[in-house]
Coordinates of C-alpha atoms and ligand atoms in Angstrom, one line a residue:
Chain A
X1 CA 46.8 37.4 -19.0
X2 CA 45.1 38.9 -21.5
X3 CA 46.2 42.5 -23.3
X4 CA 44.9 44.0 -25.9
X5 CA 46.8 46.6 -27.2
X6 CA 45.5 49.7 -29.3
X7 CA 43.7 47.1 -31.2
X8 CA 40.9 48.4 -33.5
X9 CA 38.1 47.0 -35.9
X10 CA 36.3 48.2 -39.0
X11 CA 33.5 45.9 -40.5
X12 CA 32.2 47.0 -44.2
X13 CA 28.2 47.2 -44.4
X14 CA 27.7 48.1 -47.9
X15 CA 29.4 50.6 -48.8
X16 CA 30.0 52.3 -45.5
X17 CA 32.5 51.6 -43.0
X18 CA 31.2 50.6 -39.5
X19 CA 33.8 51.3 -36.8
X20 CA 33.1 48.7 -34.3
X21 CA 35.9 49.3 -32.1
X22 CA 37.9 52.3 -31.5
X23 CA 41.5 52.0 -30.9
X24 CA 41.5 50.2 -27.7
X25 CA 44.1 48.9 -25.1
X26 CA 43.2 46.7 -22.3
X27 CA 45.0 44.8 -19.8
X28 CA 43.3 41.7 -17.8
X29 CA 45.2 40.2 -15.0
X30 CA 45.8 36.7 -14.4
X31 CA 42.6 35.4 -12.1
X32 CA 40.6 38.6 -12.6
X33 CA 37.0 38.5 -13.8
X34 CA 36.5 41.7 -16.5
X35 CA 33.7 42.4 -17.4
X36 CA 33.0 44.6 -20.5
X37 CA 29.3 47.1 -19.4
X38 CA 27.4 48.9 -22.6
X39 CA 24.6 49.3 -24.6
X40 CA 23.8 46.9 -27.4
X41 CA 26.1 47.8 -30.4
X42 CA 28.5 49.5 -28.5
X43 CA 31.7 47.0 -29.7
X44 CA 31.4 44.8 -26.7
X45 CA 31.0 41.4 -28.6
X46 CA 33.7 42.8 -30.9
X47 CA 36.3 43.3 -28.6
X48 CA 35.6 39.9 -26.5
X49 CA 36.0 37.7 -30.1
X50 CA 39.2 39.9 -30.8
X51 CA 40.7 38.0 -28.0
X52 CA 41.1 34.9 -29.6
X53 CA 40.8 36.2 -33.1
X54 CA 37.4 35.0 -33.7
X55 CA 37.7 38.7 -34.8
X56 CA 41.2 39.5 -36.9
X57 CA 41.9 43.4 -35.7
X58 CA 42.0 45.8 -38.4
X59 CA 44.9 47.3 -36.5
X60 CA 46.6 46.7 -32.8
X61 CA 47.7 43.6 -31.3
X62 CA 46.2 40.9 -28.7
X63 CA 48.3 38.9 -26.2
X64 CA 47.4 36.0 -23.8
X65 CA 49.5 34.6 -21.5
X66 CA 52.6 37.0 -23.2
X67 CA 51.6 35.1 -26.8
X68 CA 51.2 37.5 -29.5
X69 CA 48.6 35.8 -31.3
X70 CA 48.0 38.2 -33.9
X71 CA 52.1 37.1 -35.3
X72 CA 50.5 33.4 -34.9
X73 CA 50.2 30.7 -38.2
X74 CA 47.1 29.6 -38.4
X75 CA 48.6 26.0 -37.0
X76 CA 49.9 28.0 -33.8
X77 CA 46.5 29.9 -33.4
X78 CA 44.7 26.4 -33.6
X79 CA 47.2 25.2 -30.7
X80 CA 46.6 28.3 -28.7
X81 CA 42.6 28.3 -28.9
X82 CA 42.6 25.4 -27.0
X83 CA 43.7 27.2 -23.9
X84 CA 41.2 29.7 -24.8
X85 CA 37.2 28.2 -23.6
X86 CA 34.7 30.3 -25.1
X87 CA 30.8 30.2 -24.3
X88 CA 28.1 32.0 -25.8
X89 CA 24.8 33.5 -25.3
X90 CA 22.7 30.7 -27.3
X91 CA 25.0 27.8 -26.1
X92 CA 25.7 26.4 -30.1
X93 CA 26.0 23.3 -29.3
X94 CA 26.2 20.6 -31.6
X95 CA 22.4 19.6 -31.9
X96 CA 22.8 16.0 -33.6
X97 CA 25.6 15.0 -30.8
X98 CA 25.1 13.6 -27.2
X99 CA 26.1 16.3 -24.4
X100 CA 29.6 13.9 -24.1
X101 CA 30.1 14.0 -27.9
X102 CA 30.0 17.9 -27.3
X103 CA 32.3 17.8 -24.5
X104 CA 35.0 14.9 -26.8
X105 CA 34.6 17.2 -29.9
X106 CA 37.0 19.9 -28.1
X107 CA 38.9 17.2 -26.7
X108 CA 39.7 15.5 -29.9
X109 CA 40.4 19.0 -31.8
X110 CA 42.8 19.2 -29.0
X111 CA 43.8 15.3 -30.1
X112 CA 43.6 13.6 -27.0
X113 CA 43.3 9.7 -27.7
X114 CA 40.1 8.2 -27.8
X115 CA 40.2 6.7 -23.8
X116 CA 41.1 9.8 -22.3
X117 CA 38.6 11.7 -24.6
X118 CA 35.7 9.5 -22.9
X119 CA 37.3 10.0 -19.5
X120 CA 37.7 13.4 -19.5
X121 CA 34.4 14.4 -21.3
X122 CA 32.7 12.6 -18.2
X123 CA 34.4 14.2 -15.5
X124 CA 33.8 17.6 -17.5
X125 CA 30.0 16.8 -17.3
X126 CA 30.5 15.8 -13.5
X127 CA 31.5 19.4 -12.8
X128 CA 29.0 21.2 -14.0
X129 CA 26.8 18.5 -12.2
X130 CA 25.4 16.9 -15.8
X131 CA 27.1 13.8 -15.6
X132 CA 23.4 11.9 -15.6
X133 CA 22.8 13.9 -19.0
X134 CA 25.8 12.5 -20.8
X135 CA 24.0 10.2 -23.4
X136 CA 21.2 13.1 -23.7
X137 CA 20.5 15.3 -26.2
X138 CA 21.1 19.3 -26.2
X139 CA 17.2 19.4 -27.4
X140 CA 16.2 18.0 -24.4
X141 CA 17.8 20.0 -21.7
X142 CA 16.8 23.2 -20.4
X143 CA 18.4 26.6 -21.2
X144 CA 20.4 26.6 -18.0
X145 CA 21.7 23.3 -18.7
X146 CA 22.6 23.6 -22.3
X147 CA 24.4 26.6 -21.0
X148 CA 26.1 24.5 -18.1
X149 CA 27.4 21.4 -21.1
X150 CA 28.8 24.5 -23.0
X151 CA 30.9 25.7 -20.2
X152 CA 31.8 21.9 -20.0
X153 CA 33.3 22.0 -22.9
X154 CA 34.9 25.4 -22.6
X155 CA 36.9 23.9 -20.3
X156 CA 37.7 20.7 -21.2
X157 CA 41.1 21.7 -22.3
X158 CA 41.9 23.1 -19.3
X159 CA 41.9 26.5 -20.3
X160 CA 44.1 29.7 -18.6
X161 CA 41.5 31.9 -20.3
X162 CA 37.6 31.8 -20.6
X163 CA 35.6 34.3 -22.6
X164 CA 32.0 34.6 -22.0
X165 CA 29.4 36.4 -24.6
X166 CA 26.4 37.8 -22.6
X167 CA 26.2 33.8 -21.3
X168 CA 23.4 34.6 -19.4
X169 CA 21.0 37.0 -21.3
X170 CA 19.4 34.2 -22.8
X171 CA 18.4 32.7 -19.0
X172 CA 15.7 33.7 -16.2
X173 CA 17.1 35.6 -13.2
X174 CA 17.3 32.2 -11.1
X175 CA 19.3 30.4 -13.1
X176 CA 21.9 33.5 -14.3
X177 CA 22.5 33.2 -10.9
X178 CA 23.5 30.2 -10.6
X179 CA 25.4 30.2 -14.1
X180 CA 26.6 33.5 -12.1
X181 CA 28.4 31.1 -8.9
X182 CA 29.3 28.7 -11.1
X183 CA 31.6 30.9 -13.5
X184 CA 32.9 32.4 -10.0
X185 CA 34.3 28.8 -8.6
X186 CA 35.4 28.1 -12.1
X187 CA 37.6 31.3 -11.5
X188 CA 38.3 30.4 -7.8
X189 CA 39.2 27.0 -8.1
X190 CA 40.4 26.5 -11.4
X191 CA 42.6 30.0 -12.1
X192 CA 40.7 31.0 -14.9
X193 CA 41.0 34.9 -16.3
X194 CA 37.6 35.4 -17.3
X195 CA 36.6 38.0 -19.5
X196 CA 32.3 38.5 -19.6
X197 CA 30.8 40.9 -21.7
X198 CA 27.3 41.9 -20.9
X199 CA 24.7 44.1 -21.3
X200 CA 23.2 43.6 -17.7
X201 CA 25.0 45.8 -14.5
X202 CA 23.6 43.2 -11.9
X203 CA 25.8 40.3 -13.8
X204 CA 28.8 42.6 -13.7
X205 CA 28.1 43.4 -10.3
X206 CA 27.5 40.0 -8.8
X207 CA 30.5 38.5 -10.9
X208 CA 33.3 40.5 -11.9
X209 CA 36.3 42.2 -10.0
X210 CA 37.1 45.0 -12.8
X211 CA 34.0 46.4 -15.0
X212 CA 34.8 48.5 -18.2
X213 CA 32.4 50.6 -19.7
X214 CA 31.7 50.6 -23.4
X215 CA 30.3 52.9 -25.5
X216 CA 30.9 54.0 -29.3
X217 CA 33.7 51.3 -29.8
X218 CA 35.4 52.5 -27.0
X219 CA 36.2 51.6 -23.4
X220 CA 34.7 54.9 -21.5
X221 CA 35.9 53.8 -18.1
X222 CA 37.4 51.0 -16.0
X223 CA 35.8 50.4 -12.4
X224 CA 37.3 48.5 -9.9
X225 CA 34.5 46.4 -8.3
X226 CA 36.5 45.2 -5.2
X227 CA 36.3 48.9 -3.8
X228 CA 33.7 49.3 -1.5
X229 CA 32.1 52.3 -3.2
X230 CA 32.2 52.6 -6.8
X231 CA 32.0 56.0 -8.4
X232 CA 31.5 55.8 -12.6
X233 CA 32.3 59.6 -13.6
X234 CA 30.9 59.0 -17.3
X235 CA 27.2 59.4 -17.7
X236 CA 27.0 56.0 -19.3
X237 CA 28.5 54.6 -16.0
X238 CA 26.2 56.8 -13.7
X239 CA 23.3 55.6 -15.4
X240 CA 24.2 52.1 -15.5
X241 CA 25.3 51.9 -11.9
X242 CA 22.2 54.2 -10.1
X243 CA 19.6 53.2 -12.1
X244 CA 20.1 49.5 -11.2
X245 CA 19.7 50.6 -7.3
X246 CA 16.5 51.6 -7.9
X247 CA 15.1 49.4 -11.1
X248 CA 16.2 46.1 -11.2
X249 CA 17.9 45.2 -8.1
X250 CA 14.1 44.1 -6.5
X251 CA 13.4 41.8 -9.1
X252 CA 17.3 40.5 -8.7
X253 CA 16.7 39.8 -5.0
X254 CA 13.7 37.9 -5.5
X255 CA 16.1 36.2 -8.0
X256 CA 18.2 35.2 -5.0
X257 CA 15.5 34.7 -2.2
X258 CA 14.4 31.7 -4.7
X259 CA 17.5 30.0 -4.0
X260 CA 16.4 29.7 0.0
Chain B
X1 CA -1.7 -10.1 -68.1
X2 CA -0.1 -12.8 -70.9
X3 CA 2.4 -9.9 -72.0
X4 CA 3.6 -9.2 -68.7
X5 CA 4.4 -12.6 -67.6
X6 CA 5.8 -13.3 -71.5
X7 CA 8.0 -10.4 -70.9
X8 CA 9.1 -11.0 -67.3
X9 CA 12.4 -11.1 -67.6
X10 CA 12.7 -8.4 -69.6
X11 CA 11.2 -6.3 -66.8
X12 CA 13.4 -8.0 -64.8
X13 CA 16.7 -6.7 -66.9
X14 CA 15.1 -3.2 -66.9
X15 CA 14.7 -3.5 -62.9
X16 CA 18.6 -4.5 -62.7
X17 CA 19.8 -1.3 -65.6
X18 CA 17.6 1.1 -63.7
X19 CA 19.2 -0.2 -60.8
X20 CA 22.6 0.3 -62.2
X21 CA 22.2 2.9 -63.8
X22 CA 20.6 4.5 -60.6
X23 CA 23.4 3.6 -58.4
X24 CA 26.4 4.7 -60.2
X25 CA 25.2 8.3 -60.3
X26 CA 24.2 8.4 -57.2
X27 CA 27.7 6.8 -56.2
X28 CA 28.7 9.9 -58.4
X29 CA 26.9 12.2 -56.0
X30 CA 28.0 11.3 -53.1
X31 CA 31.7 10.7 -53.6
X32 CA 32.5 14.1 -56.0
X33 CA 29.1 16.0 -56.0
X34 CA 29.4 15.9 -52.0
X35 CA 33.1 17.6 -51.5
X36 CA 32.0 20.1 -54.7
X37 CA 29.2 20.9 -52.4
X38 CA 31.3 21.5 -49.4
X39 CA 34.1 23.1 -51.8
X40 CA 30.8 25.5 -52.7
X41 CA 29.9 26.3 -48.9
X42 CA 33.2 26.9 -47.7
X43 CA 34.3 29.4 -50.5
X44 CA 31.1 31.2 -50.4
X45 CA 31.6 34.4 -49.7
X46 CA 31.2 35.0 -45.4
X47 CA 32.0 31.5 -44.7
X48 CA 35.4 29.6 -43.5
X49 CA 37.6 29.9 -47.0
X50 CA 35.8 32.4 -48.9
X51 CA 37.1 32.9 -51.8
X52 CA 35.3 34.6 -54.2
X53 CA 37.1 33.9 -58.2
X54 CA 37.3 29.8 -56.8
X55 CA 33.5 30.0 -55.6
X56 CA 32.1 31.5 -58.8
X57 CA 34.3 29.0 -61.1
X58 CA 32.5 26.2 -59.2
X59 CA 29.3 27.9 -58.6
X60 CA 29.3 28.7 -62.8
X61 CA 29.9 25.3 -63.6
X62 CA 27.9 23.8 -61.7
X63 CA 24.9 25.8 -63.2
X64 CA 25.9 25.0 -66.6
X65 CA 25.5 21.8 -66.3
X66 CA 22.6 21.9 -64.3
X67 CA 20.9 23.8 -67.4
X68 CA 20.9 21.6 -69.8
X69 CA 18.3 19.7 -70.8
X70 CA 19.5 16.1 -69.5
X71 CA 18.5 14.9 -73.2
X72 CA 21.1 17.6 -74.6
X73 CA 23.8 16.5 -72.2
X74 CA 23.2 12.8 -72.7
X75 CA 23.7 13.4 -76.0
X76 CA 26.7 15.6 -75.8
X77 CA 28.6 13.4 -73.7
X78 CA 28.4 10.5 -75.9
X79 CA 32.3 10.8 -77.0
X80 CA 32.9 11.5 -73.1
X81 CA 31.4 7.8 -72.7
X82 CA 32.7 6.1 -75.1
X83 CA 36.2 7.3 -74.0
X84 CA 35.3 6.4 -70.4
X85 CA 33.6 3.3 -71.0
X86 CA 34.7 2.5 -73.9
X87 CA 31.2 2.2 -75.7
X88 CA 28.2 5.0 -76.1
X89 CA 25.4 2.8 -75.4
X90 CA 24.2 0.2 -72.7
X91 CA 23.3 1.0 -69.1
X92 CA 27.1 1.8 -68.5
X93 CA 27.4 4.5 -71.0
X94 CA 24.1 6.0 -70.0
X95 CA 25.7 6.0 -65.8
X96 CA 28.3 8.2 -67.3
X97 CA 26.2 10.9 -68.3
X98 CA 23.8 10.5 -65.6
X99 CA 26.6 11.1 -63.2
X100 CA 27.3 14.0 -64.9
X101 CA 24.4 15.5 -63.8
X102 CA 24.2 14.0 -60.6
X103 CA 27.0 15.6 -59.5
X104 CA 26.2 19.2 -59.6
X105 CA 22.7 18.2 -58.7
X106 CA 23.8 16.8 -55.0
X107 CA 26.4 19.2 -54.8
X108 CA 23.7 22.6 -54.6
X109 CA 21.7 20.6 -52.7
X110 CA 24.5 19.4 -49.9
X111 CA 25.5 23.3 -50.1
X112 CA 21.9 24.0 -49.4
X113 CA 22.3 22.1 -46.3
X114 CA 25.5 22.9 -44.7
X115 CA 24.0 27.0 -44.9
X116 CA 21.2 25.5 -42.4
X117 CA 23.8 25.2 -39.7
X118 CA 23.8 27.5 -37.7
X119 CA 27.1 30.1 -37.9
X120 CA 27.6 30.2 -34.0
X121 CA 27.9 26.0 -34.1
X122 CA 31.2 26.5 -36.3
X123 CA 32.4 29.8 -35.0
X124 CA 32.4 27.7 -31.5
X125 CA 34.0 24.8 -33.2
X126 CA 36.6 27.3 -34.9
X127 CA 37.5 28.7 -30.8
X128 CA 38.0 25.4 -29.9
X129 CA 41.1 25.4 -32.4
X130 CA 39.0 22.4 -34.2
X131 CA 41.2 21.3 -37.6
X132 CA 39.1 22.7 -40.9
X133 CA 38.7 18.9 -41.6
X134 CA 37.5 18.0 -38.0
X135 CA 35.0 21.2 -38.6
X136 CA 33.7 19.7 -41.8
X137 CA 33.1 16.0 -40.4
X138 CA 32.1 16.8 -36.7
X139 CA 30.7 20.0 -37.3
X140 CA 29.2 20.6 -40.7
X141 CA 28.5 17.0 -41.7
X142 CA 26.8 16.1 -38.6
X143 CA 24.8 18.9 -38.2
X144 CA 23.4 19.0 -41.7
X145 CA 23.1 15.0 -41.9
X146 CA 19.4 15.5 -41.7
X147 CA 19.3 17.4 -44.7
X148 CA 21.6 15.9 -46.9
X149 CA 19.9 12.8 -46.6
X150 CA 16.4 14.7 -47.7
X151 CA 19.0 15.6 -50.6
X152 CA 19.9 12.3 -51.3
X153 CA 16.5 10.8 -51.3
X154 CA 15.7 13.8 -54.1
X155 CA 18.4 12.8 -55.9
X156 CA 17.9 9.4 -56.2
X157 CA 14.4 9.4 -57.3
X158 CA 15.0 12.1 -59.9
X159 CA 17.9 10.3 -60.9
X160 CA 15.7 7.2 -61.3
X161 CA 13.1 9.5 -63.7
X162 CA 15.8 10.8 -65.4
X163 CA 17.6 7.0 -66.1
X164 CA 14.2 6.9 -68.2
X165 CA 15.4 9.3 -70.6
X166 CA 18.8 7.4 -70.9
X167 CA 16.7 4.6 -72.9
X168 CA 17.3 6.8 -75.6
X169 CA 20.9 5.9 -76.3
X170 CA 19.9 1.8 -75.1
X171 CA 20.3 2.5 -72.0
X172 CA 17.7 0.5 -71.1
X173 CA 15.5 0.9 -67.8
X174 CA 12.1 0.5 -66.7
X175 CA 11.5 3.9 -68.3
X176 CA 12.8 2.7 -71.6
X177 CA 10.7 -0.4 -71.4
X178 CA 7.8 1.6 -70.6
X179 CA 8.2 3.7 -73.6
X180 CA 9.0 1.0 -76.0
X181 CA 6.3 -1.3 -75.5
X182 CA 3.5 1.0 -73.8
X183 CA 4.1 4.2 -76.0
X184 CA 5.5 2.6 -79.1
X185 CA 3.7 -0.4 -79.0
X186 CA 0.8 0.4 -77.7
X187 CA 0.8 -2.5 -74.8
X188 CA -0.9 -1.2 -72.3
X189 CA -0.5 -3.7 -69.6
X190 CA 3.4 -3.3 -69.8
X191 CA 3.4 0.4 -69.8
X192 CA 1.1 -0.2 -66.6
X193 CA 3.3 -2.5 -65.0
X194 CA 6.0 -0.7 -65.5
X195 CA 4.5 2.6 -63.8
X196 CA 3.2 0.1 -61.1
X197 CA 7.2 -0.5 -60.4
X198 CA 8.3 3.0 -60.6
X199 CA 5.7 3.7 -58.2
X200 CA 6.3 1.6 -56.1
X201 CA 10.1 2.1 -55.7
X202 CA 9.6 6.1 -55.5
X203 CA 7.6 5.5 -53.2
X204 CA 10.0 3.3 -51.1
X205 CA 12.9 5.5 -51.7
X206 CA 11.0 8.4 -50.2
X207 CA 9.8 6.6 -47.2
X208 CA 13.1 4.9 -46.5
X209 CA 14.6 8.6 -47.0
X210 CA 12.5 10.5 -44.1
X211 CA 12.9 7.6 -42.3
X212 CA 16.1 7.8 -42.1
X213 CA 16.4 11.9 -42.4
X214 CA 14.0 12.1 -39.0
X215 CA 15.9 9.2 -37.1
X216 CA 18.9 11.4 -37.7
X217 CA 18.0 15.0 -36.5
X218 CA 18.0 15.0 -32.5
X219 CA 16.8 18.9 -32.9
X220 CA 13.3 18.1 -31.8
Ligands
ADP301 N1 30.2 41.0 -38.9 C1 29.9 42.3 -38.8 N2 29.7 43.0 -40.0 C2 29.3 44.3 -40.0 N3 29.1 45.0 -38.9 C3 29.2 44.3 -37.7 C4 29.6 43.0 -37.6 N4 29.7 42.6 -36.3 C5 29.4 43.7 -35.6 N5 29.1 44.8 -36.4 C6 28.7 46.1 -36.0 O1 29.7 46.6 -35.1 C7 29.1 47.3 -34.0 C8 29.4 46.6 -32.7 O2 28.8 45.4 -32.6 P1 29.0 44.4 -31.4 O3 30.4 44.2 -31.1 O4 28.2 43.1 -31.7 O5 28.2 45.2 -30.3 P2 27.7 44.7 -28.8 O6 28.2 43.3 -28.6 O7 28.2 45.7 -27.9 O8 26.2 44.7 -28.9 C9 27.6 47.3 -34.3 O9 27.3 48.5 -35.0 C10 27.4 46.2 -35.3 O10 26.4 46.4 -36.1
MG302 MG1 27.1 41.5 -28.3

C-alpha cells in the first residue's frame, strides 16, 4: 500500500548539508500498522511526510496504492492527498473554527457539496465519540480530544492510508492508550494501512504489526511484531526492546489498570 | 463657544472629508494592500510559493513607499492624482495619495499576521490536498483574522492622523481645520474642538477594533 523505494532526503542548514534520510526502501502492506522506532533526529518524521510528499525526496520514489506520486502534477497530488489522513503530534487544528468546521474543511478541499459536508462532518465526530463537541471550540477540549477531532478529520475522506506523527507523545499514558485502541479499530474496521512513527517502544508495541528501527537516516531493522518472541539484533533494537521490560512497562500497566 | 457653533458646519464638512478621505484608503488597504500582503507571506522564503526575486520586488517596494515622509509622497503624487482624479486638490485627490500609503502599510502588517499561524495548521491543510486558494481563505485568513483586524484598527487611526497632513494640498479634514483656525488663527476653542473629535473617534475606532479583534480569536 505504501512503498518507498530508495528514496532519500538532504535538507541545507547553513551551509552544511544535513542528511536526513539515507537511501531507504520500505514496503507497507495493505492493513498493516508500521511503525517507524528511533531516537529523536534519527529521520523518522522525515520519512513519514515523504509519504505523501509533505517532504519532496531528494532522490527515490514513493508509491501508495501502486500511484507513483512523486510523477504526480500538483492537481493529481492534491486529488491523491485526500486518500492520504494525516495526524500530528500537536493536533493543528484550526483554532478560530468549530471541531465540525475542522472536520468540513477536509471535506470541502475534497469538494463535497455543502449538505453532505455537514452530514458527514457529524458522523466523523460521532466516531471518535465527539459528536456533543461539534459546535465547540478546539481551545476548549482536552489534549486527548483535540487529538480524537484530528483523526476525525483524517479520515473524513475515507482514507486507504493514515499517517500518524508521534500522535500520542503529546498525551498522558491513559489517554495514549486509548488514542492507542482507537487507531487499532480504525485499522480493523475501516482497512486503513497505518504508518506511526514514534519515539516510544510501548506505543509500537501495543499498536503496530511490523516495527522498523531508525537510526542515522536509515531503517536499522524491520521486526515483525506478530511473532511471539521478538529478537532486535542491532544494539539500537536491543536497547529499545529490553530496556522497556524493565523501565517503563510499570508505569504502562498502571496506565491500563486505570481503564478498570 | 460663539466660534464653534458659528463654524459648525464647517466642522461638520471636515467630519465628512476626514471621513472620506479615511475610507477610501482604508478601502485601499483592504482590497490591494491585503492580497500584496498575502502575495508577501506566500513568497517569503520557507513558506507555500517562495520565491525569492518575486518576494524581494514586493518586499522593496513596499519599503520604499513606506519611507517616505507622507508629506514628500503627497506631494509627489500630485500628477498621479490629477491623472486619476482628474484634479490635485480636494478630499478626493488627497484619498489618492493616502491610499498610496495605505497600501503597503496594511500589507506588512497582514504579512505580520499570517507568520503568526502556526506552520503545522497549513502543512495539515496542505495533506488534506486543500486548493492554495481554500488554504488562504480557510486556513490563513481565518486563523490570523484576529490580527488583521488589530492591523486594520492601526491603520485606520493612523490613516485618520495622516488625512491631517493631506490639508496641505485642500484636502480638507478635521486636521486641516484644526491647523487653520487653531494654529494659524489662533482660535483656540476650534483647535480644541477639533482635538475633542479626533479623540473621541480614535478612541472609538480602537475600542470598536479589540472589540471585534477578541470576539474573533476562539484561542483562549
Ligand atoms: N526542514 C528541515 N530543515 C533542516 N533540517 C531538517 C529539517 N527537518 C528535519 N531536519 C533534520 O533532519 C534530521 C531528521 O529529522 P526528523 O526526521 O525530524 O527526525 P525525527 O522525527 O526522527 O526526530 C534532523 O537532524 C533534523 O534536524
Ligand atoms: Mg519527529
Amino acid at each position: 500500500m505504501i512503498t518507498f523505494r530508495e528514496v532519500s532526503k538532504q535538507f541545507k542548514a547553513g551551509r552544511q548539508w544535513v542528511e536526513a534520510v539515507r537511501p531507504t526502501s520500505l514496503h507497507v502492506e495493505k492493513g498493516q500498522i508500521q511503525g517507524i522506532i528511533g531516537f529523536s533526529g534519527a529521520g523518522k518524521s522525515t520519512l513519514l511526510r515523504m509519504a505523501n510528499l509533505l517532504e519532496l525526496p531528494t532522490a527515490g520514489e514513493v508509491y501508495i496504492d501502486g500511484q507513483e506520486l512523486t510523477g504526480l502534477s500538483a492537481g493529481e497530488l492534491r486529488e491523491a492527498r485526500r486518500s492520504i489522513g494525516m495526524v500530528f503530534q500537536h493536533y493543528n487544528l484550526l483554532s478560530n473554527e468549530t471541531c465540525a468546521a475542522n472536520v468540513e474543511f477536509v471535506l470541502k478541499a475534497a469538494k463535497l457539496p455543502g449538505r453532505e459536508r455537514k452530514r458527514r462532518a457529524e458522523e466523523c465526530l460521532e466516531i471518535v465519540g465527539l459528536a456533543d463537541k461539534a459546535k465547540q471550540y478546539p481551545a476548549q477540549l482536552s489534549g486527548g480530544q483535540k487529538q480524537r477531532v484530528a483523526i476525525a478529520r483524517a479520515l473524513a475522506n475515507n482514507p486507504k492510508v493514515l499517517l500518524c506523527d508521534e500522535p500520542t507523545s503529546a498525551l498522558d499514558p491513559v489517554t495514549t492508550l486509548s488514542i492507542l485502541e482507537f487507531l487499532e479499530k480504525i485499522n480493523r474496521e475501516l482497512q486503513v494501512t497505518i504508518m506511526l512513527v514514534t519515539h516510544e517502544i510501548q506505543v509500537a508495541k501495543r499498536l503496530c504489526s511490523r516495527v522498523a528501527v531508525m537510526e542515522g537516516g536509515a531503517i536499522t531493522e524491520q521486526l515483525d511484531m506478530t511473532l511471539p518472541e521478538i529478537k532486535p539484533v542491532t544494539p539500537l533494537g536491543q536497547f529499545l526492546f529490553d530496556t522497556a521490560e524493565v523501565s517503563s512497562s510499570s508505569v504502562w500497566r498502571r496506565g491500563e489498570g486505570y481503564r478498570g | 463657544m460663539d466660534s464653534i457653533l458659528a463654524l459648525q458646519s464647517e466642522i461638520i464638512k471636515a467630519i465628512e472629508q476626514t471621513f472620506t478621505m479615511v475610507s477610501i484608503s482604508v478601502a485601499a488597504a483592504i482590497i490591494v494592500g491585503m492580497p500584496v500582503g498575502i502575495l508577501l507571506f506566500l513568497t517569503a522564503p520557507g513558506n507555500l510559493r517562495a520565491n525569492r526575486p518575486l518576494y524581494s520586488v514586493v518586499s522593496y517596494a513596499v519599503n520604499l513607499v513606506r519611507s517616505f515622509p507622507f508629506l514628500i509622497l503627497l506631494v509627489a503624487l500630485i500628477p498621479f492624482s490629477r491623472m486619476i482624479v482628474g484634479t490635485a486638490i480636494g478630499p478626493l485627490a488627497a484619498s489618492v495619495s493616502l491610499s498610496v500609503a495605505a497600501i503597503p502599510f496594511y500589507a506588512r502588517l497582514v504579512e505580520q499576521s499570517l507568520r503568526d499561524v502556526p506552520k503545522g495548521v497549513i502543512e495539515a491543510a496542505v495533506a488534506s490536498g486543500a486548493s492554495m486558494k481554500h488554504i488562504i481563505w480557510g486556513v490563513l485568513l481565518s486563523e490570523a483574522r484576529p490580527g488583521l483586524v488589530s492591523g486594520l484598527t492601526v491603520t485606520i487611526i493612523s490613516f485618520i492622523s495622516y488625512s491631517a497632513a493631506a490639508g496641505t494640498v485642500g484636502g480638507g479634514g478635521i486636521g486641516d481645520l484644526a491647523i487653520r483656525y487653531g494654529y494659524q488663527r489662533f482660535e483656540t476653542e476650534v483647535m480644541a474642538a477639533c482635538i475633542v473629535i479626533l479623540v473621541v473617534i480614535v478612541q472609538l475606532v480602537q475600542w470598536i477594533g479589540s472589540f471585534a479583534a477578541s470576539r474573533l480569536d476562539k484561542r483562549k
